[in-house]
PDB file of C-alpha atoms and ligand atoms in Angstrom:
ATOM      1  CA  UNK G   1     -34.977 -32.526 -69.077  1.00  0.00           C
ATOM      2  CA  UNK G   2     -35.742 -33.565 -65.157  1.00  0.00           C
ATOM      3  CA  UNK G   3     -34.516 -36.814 -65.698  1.00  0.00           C
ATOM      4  CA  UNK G   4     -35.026 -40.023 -63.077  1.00  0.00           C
ATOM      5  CA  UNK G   5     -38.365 -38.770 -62.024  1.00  0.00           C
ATOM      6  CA  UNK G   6     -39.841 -42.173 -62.154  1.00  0.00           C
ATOM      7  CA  UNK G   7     -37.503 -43.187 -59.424  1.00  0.00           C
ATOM      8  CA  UNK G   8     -38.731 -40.058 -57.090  1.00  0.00           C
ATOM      9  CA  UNK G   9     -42.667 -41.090 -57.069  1.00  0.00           C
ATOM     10  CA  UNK G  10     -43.691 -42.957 -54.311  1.00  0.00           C
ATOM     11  CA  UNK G  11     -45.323 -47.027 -55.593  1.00  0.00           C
ATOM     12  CA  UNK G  12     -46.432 -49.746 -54.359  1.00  0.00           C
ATOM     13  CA  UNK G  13     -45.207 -51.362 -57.949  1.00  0.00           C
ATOM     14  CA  UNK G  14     -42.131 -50.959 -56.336  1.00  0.00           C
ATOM     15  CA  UNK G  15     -42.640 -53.094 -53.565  1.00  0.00           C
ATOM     16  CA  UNK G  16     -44.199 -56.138 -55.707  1.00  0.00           C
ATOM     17  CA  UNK G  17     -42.110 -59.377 -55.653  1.00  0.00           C
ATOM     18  CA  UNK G  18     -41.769 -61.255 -58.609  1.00  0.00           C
ATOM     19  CA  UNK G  19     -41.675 -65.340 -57.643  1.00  0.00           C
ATOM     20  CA  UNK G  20     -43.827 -65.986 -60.771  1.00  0.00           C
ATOM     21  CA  UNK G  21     -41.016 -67.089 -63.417  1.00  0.00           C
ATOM     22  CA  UNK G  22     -42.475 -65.878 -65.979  1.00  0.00           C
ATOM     23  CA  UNK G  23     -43.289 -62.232 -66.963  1.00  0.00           C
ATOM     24  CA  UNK G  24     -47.060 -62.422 -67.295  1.00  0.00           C
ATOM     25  CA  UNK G  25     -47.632 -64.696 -64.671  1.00  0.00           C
ATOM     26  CA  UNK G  26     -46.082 -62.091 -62.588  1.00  0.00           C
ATOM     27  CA  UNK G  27     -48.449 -59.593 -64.185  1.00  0.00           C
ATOM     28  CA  UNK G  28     -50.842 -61.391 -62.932  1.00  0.00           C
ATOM     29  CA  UNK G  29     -49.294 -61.300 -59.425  1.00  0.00           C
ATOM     30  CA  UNK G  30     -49.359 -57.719 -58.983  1.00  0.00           C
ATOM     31  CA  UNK G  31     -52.895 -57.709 -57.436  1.00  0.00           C
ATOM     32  CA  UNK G  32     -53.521 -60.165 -54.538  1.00  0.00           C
ATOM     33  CA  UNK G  33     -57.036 -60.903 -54.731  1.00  0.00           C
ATOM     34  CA  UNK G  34     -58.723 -61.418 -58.073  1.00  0.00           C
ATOM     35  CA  UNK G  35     -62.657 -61.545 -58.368  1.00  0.00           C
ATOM     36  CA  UNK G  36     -63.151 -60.298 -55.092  1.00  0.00           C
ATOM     37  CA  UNK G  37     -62.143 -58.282 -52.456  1.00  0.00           C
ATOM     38  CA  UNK G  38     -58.136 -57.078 -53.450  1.00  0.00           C
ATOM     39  CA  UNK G  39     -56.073 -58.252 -50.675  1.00  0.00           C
ATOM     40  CA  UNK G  40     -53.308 -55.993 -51.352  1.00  0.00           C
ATOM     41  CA  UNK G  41     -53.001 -53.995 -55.325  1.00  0.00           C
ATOM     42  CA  UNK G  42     -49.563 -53.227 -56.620  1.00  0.00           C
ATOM     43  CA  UNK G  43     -51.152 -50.951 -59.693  1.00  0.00           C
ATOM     44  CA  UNK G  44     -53.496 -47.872 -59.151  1.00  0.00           C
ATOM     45  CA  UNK G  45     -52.045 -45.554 -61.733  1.00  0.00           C
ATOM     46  CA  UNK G  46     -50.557 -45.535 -64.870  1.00  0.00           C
ATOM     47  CA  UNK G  47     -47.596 -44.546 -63.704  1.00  0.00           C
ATOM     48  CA  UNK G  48     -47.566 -47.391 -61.304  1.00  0.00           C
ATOM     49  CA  UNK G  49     -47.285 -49.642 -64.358  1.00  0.00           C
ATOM     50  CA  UNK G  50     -44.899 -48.028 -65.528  1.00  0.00           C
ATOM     51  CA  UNK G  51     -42.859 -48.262 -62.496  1.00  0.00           C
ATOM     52  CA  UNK G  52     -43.558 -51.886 -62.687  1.00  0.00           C
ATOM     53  CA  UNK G  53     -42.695 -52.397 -66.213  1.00  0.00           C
ATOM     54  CA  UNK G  54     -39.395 -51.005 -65.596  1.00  0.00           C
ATOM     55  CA  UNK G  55     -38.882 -53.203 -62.465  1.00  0.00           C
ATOM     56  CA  UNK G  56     -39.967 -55.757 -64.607  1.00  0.00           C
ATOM     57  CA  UNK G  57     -37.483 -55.519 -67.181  1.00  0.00           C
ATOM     58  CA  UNK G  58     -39.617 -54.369 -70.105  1.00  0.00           C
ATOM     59  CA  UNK G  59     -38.991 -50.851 -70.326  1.00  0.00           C
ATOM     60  CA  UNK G  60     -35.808 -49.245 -69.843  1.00  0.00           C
ATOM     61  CA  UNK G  61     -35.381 -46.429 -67.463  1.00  0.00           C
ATOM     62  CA  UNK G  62     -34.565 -44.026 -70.677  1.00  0.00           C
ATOM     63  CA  UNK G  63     -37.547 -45.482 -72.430  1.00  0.00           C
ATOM     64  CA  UNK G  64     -40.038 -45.075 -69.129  1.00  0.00           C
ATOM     65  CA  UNK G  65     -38.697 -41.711 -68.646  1.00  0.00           C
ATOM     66  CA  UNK G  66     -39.495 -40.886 -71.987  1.00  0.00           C
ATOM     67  CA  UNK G  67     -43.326 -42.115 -71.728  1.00  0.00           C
ATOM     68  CA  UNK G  68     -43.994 -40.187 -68.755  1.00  0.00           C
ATOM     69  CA  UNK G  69     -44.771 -36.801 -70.067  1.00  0.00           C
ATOM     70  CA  UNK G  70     -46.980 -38.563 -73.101  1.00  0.00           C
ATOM     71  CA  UNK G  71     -48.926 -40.014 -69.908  1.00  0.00           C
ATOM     72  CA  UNK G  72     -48.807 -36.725 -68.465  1.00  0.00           C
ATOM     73  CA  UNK G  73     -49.696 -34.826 -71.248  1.00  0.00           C
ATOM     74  CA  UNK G  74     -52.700 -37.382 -71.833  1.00  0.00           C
ATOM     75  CA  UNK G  75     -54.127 -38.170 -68.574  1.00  0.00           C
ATOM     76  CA  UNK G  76     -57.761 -39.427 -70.583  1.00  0.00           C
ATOM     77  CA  UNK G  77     -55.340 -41.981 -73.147  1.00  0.00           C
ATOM     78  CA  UNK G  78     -52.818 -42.827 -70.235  1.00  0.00           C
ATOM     79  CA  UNK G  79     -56.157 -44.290 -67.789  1.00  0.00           C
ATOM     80  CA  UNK G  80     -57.383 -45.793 -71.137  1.00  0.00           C
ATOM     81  CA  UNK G  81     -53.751 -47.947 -71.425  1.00  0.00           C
ATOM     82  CA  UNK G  82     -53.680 -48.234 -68.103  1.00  0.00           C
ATOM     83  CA  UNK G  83     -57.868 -49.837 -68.283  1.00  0.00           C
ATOM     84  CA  UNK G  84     -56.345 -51.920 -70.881  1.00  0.00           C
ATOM     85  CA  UNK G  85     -53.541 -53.351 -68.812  1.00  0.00           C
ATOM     86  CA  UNK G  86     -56.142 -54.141 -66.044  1.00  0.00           C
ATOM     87  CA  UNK G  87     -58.176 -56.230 -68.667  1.00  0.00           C
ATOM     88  CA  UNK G  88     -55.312 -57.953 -69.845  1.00  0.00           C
ATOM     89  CA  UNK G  89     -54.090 -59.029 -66.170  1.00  0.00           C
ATOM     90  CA  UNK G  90     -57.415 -60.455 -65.539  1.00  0.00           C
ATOM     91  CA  UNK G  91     -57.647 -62.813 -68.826  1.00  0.00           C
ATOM     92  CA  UNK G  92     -53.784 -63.562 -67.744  1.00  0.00           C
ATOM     93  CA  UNK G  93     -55.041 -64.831 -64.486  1.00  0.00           C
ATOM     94  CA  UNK G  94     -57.998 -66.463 -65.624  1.00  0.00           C
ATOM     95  CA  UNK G  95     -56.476 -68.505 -67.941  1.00  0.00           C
ATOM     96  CA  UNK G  96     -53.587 -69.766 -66.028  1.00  0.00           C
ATOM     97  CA  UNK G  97     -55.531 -69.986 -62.596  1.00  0.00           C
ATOM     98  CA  UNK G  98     -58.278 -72.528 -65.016  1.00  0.00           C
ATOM     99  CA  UNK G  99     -54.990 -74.158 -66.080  1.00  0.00           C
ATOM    100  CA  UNK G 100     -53.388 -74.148 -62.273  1.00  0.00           C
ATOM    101  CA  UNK G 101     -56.466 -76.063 -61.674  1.00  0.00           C
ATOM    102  CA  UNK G 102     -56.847 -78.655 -64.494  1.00  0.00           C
ATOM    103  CA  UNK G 103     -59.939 -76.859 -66.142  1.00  0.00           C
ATOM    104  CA  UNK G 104     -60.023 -75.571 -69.532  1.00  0.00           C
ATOM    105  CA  UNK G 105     -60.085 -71.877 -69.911  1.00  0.00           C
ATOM    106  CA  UNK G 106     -62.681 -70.046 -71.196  1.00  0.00           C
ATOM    107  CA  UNK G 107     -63.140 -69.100 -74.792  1.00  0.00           C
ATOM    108  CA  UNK G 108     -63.889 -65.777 -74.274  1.00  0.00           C
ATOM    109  CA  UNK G 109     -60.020 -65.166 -72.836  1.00  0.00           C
ATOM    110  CA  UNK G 110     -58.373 -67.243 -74.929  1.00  0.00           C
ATOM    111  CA  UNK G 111     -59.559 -65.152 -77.729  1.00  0.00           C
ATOM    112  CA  UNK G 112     -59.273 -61.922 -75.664  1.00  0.00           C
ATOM    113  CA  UNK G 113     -55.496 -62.889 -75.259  1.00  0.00           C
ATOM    114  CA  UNK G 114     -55.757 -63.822 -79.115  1.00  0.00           C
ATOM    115  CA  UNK G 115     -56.608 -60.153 -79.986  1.00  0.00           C
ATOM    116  CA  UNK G 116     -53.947 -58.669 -77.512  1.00  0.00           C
ATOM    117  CA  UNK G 117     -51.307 -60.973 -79.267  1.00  0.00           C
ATOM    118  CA  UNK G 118     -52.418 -60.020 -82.432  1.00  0.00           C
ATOM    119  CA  UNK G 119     -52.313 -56.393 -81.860  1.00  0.00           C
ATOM    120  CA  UNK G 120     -48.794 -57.068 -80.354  1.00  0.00           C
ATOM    121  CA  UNK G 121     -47.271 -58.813 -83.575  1.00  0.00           C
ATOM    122  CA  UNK G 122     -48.410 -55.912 -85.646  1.00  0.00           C
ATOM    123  CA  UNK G 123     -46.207 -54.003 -83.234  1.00  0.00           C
ATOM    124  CA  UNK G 124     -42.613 -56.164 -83.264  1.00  0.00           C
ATOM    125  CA  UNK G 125     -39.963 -56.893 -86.191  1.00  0.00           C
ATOM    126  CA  UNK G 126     -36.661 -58.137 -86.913  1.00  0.00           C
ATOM    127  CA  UNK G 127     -33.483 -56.165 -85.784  1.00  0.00           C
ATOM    128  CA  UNK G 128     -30.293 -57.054 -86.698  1.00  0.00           C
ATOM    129  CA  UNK G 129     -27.697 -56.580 -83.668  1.00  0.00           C
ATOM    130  CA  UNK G 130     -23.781 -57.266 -83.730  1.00  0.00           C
ATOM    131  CA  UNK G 131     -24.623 -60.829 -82.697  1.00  0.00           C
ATOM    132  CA  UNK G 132     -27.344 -61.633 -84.856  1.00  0.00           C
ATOM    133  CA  UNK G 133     -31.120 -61.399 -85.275  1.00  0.00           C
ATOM    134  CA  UNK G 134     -33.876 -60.139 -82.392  1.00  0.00           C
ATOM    135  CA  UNK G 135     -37.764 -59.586 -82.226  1.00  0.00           C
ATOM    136  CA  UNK G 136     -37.947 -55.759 -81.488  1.00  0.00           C
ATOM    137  CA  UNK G 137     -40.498 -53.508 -80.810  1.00  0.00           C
ATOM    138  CA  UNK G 138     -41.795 -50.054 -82.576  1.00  0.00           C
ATOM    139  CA  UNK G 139     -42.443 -47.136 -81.649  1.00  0.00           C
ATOM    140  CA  UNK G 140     -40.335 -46.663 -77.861  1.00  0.00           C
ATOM    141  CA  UNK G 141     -43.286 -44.388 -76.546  1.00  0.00           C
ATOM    142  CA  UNK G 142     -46.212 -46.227 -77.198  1.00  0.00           C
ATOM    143  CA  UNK G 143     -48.362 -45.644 -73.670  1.00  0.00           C
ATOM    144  CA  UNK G 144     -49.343 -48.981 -74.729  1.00  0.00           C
ATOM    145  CA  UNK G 145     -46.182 -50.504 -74.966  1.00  0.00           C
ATOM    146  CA  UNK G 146     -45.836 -52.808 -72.118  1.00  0.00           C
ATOM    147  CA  UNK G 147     -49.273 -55.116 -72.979  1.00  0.00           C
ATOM    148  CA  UNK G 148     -47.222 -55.591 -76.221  1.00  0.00           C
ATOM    149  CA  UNK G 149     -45.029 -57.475 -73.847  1.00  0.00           C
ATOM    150  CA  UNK G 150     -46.993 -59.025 -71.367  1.00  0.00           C
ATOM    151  CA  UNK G 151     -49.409 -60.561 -74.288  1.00  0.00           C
ATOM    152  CA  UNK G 152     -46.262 -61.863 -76.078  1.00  0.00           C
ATOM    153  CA  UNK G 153     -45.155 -64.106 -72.454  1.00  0.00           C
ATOM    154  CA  UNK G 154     -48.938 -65.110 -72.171  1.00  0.00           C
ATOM    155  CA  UNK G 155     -49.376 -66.346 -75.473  1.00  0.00           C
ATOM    156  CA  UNK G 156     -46.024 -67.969 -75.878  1.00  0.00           C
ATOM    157  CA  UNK G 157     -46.758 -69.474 -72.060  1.00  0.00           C
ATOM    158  CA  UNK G 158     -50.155 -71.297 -72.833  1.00  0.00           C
ATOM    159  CA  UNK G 159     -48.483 -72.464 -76.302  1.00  0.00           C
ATOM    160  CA  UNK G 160     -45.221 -74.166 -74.612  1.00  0.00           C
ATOM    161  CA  UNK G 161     -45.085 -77.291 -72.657  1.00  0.00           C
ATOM    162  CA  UNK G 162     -44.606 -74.753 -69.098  1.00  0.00           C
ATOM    163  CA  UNK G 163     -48.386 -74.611 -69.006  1.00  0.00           C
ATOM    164  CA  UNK G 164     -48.465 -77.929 -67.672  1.00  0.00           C
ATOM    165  CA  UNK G 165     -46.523 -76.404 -64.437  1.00  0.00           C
ATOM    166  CA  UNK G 166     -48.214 -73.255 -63.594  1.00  0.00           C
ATOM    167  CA  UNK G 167     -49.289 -73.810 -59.978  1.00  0.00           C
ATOM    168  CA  UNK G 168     -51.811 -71.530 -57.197  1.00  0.00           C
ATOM    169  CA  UNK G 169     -50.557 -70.589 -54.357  1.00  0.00           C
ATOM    170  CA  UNK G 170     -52.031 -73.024 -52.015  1.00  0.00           C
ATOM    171  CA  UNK G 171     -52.302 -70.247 -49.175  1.00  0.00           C
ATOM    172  CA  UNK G 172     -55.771 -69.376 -48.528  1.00  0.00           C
ATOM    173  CA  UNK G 173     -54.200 -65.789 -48.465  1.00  0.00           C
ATOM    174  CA  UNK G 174     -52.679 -65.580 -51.372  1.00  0.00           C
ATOM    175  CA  UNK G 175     -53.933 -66.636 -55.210  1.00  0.00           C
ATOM    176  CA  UNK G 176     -50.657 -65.742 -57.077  1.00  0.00           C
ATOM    177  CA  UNK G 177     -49.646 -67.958 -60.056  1.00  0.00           C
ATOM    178  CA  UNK G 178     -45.860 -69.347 -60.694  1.00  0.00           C
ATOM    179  CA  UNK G 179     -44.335 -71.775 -62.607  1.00  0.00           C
ATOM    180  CA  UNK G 180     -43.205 -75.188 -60.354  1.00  0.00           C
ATOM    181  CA  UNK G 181     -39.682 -76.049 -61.438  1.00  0.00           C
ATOM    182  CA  UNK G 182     -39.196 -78.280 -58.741  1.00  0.00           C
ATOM    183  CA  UNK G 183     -37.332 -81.191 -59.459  1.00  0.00           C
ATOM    184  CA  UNK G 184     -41.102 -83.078 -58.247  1.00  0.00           C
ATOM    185  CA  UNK G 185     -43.005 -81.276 -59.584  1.00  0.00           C
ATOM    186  CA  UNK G 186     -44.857 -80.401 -55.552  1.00  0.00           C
ATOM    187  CA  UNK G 187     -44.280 -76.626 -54.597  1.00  0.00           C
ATOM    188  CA  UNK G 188     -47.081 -75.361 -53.376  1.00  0.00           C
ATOM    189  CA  UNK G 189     -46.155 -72.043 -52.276  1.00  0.00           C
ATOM    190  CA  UNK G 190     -45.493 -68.731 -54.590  1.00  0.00           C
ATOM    191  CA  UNK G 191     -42.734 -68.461 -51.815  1.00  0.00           C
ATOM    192  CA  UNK G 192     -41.321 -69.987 -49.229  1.00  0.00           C
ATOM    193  CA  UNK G 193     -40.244 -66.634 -47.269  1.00  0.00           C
ATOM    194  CA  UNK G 194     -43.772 -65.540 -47.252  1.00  0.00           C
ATOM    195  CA  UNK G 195     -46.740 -68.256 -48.294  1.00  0.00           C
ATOM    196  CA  UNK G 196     -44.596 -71.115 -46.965  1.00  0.00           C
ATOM    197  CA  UNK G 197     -43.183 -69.735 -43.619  1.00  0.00           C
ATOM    198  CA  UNK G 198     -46.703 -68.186 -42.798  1.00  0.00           C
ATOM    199  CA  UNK G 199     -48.004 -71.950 -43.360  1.00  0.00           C
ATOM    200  CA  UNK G 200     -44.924 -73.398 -41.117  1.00  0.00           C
ATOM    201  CA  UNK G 201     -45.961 -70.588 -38.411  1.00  0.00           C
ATOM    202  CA  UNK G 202     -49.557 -72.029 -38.345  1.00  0.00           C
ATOM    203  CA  UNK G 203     -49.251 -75.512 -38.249  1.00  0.00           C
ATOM    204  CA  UNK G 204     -46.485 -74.976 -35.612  1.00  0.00           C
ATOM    205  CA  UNK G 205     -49.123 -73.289 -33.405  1.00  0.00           C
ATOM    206  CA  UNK G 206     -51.957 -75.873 -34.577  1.00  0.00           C
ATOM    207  CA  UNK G 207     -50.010 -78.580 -33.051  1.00  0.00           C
ATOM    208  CA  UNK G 208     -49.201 -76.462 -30.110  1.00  0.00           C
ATOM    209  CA  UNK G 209     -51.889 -74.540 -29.222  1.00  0.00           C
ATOM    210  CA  UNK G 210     -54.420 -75.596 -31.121  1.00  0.00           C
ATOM    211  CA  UNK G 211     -57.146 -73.711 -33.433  1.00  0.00           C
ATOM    212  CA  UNK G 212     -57.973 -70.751 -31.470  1.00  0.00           C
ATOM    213  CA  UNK G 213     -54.409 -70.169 -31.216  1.00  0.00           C
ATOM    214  CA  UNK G 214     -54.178 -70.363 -34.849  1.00  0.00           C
ATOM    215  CA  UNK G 215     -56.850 -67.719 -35.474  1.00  0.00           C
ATOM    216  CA  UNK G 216     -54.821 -65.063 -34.033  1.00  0.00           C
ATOM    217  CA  UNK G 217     -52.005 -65.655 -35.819  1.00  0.00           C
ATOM    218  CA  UNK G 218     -54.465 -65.371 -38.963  1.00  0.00           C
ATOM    219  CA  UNK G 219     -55.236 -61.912 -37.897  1.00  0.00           C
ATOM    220  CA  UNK G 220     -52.184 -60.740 -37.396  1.00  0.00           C
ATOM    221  CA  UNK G 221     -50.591 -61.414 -41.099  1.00  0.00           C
ATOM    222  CA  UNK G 222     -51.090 -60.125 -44.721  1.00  0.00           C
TER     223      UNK G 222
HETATM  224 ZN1   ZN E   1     -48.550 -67.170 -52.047  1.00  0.00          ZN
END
């Protein structure tokens, strides 16, 4: 078999950071842009998820290798997964972002992320390992696989106390979601080499050079 052709195709997904601390929340993160115009997408293709999902830690290379030519072999099922994952990152970002804010999310996605977490239990069991006792998943293949995962974080996220620190980027470019483990509980940037420093930049050249300055630094970054 051809192996390692994941690693040949060409991906965005590859390029997507992950300052979320938390799997789904960095799900989430792999569009720039929700509910309007996409600032920058990480995920066009199926086999972009994939990509991620191995970046991310969920699938193995030998077990995204091995899911590539089901998704090849079923382009029609492989979109379908790959609508599904879409879905599922927008109920992931709606619920936190309502959180990120102090609303309530709504209903509708809490029991949207319900039914993905549902389906996803179905899916685990109990393994024994030379250590002890893990939550494992069936069937290796699955093109569905990775929202097994990515429900899992998001339900397990909005049930634990680390809810109360999911934070928005406070850059007006940038609406990606992380977790603030800051000893005070104050970070307002997803990152402080990108969201932070671009921030620095334009309050340096407020203060310098005023607005109009600042403007064209606007145009000239992500
Ligand atoms: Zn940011």
């Amino acid at each position: 078999m051809d192996t390692h052709r994941l690693a040949r195709i060409e991906s965005e997904a590859r390029k997507h950071r992950f300052v979320g601390g938390c799997l789904c929340l960095d799900f989430a993160n792999t569009i720039n842009g929700h509910g309007g115009t996409p600032m920058h997408e990480y995920l066009a293709t199926y086999v972009d998820l994939l990509i991620w999902s191995h970046k991310a830690g969920i699938l193995s290379e030998h077990d995204a290798e091995s899911i590539l030519p089901a998704a090849n072999r079923n382009p029609r099922e492989a979109a379908a997964a790959f609508g599904r994952a879409i879905a599922l990152r927008g109920t992931i970002f709606r619920i936190f972002s309502a959180l990120a804010l102090g609303d309530s999310p709504s209903q509708d996605d809490i029991a949207a992320l319900d039914h993905a977490r549902a389906i996803a239990l179905t899916h685990s069991h109990i393994h024994r390992t030379l250590r002890g006792y893990v939550i494992d998943w069936d069937n290796k293949t699955a093109l569905d696989r990775m929202h097994w995962h990515l429900s899992a974080s998001a339900a397990d996220l909005l049930v634990s106390d680390k809810r109360l620190s999911v934070r928005s980027c406070r850059s007006d470019k940038c609406d990606w979601l992380f977790i603030d483990t800051s000893p005070n509980q104050l970070r307002r940037w997803c990152s402080m080499e990108e969201c932070g420093n671009r921030s620095k930049v334009r309050r340096y050249y407020r203060r310098r050079h005023g607005l109009a300055a600042e403007h064209l630094v606007r145009r000239g970054v992500k």
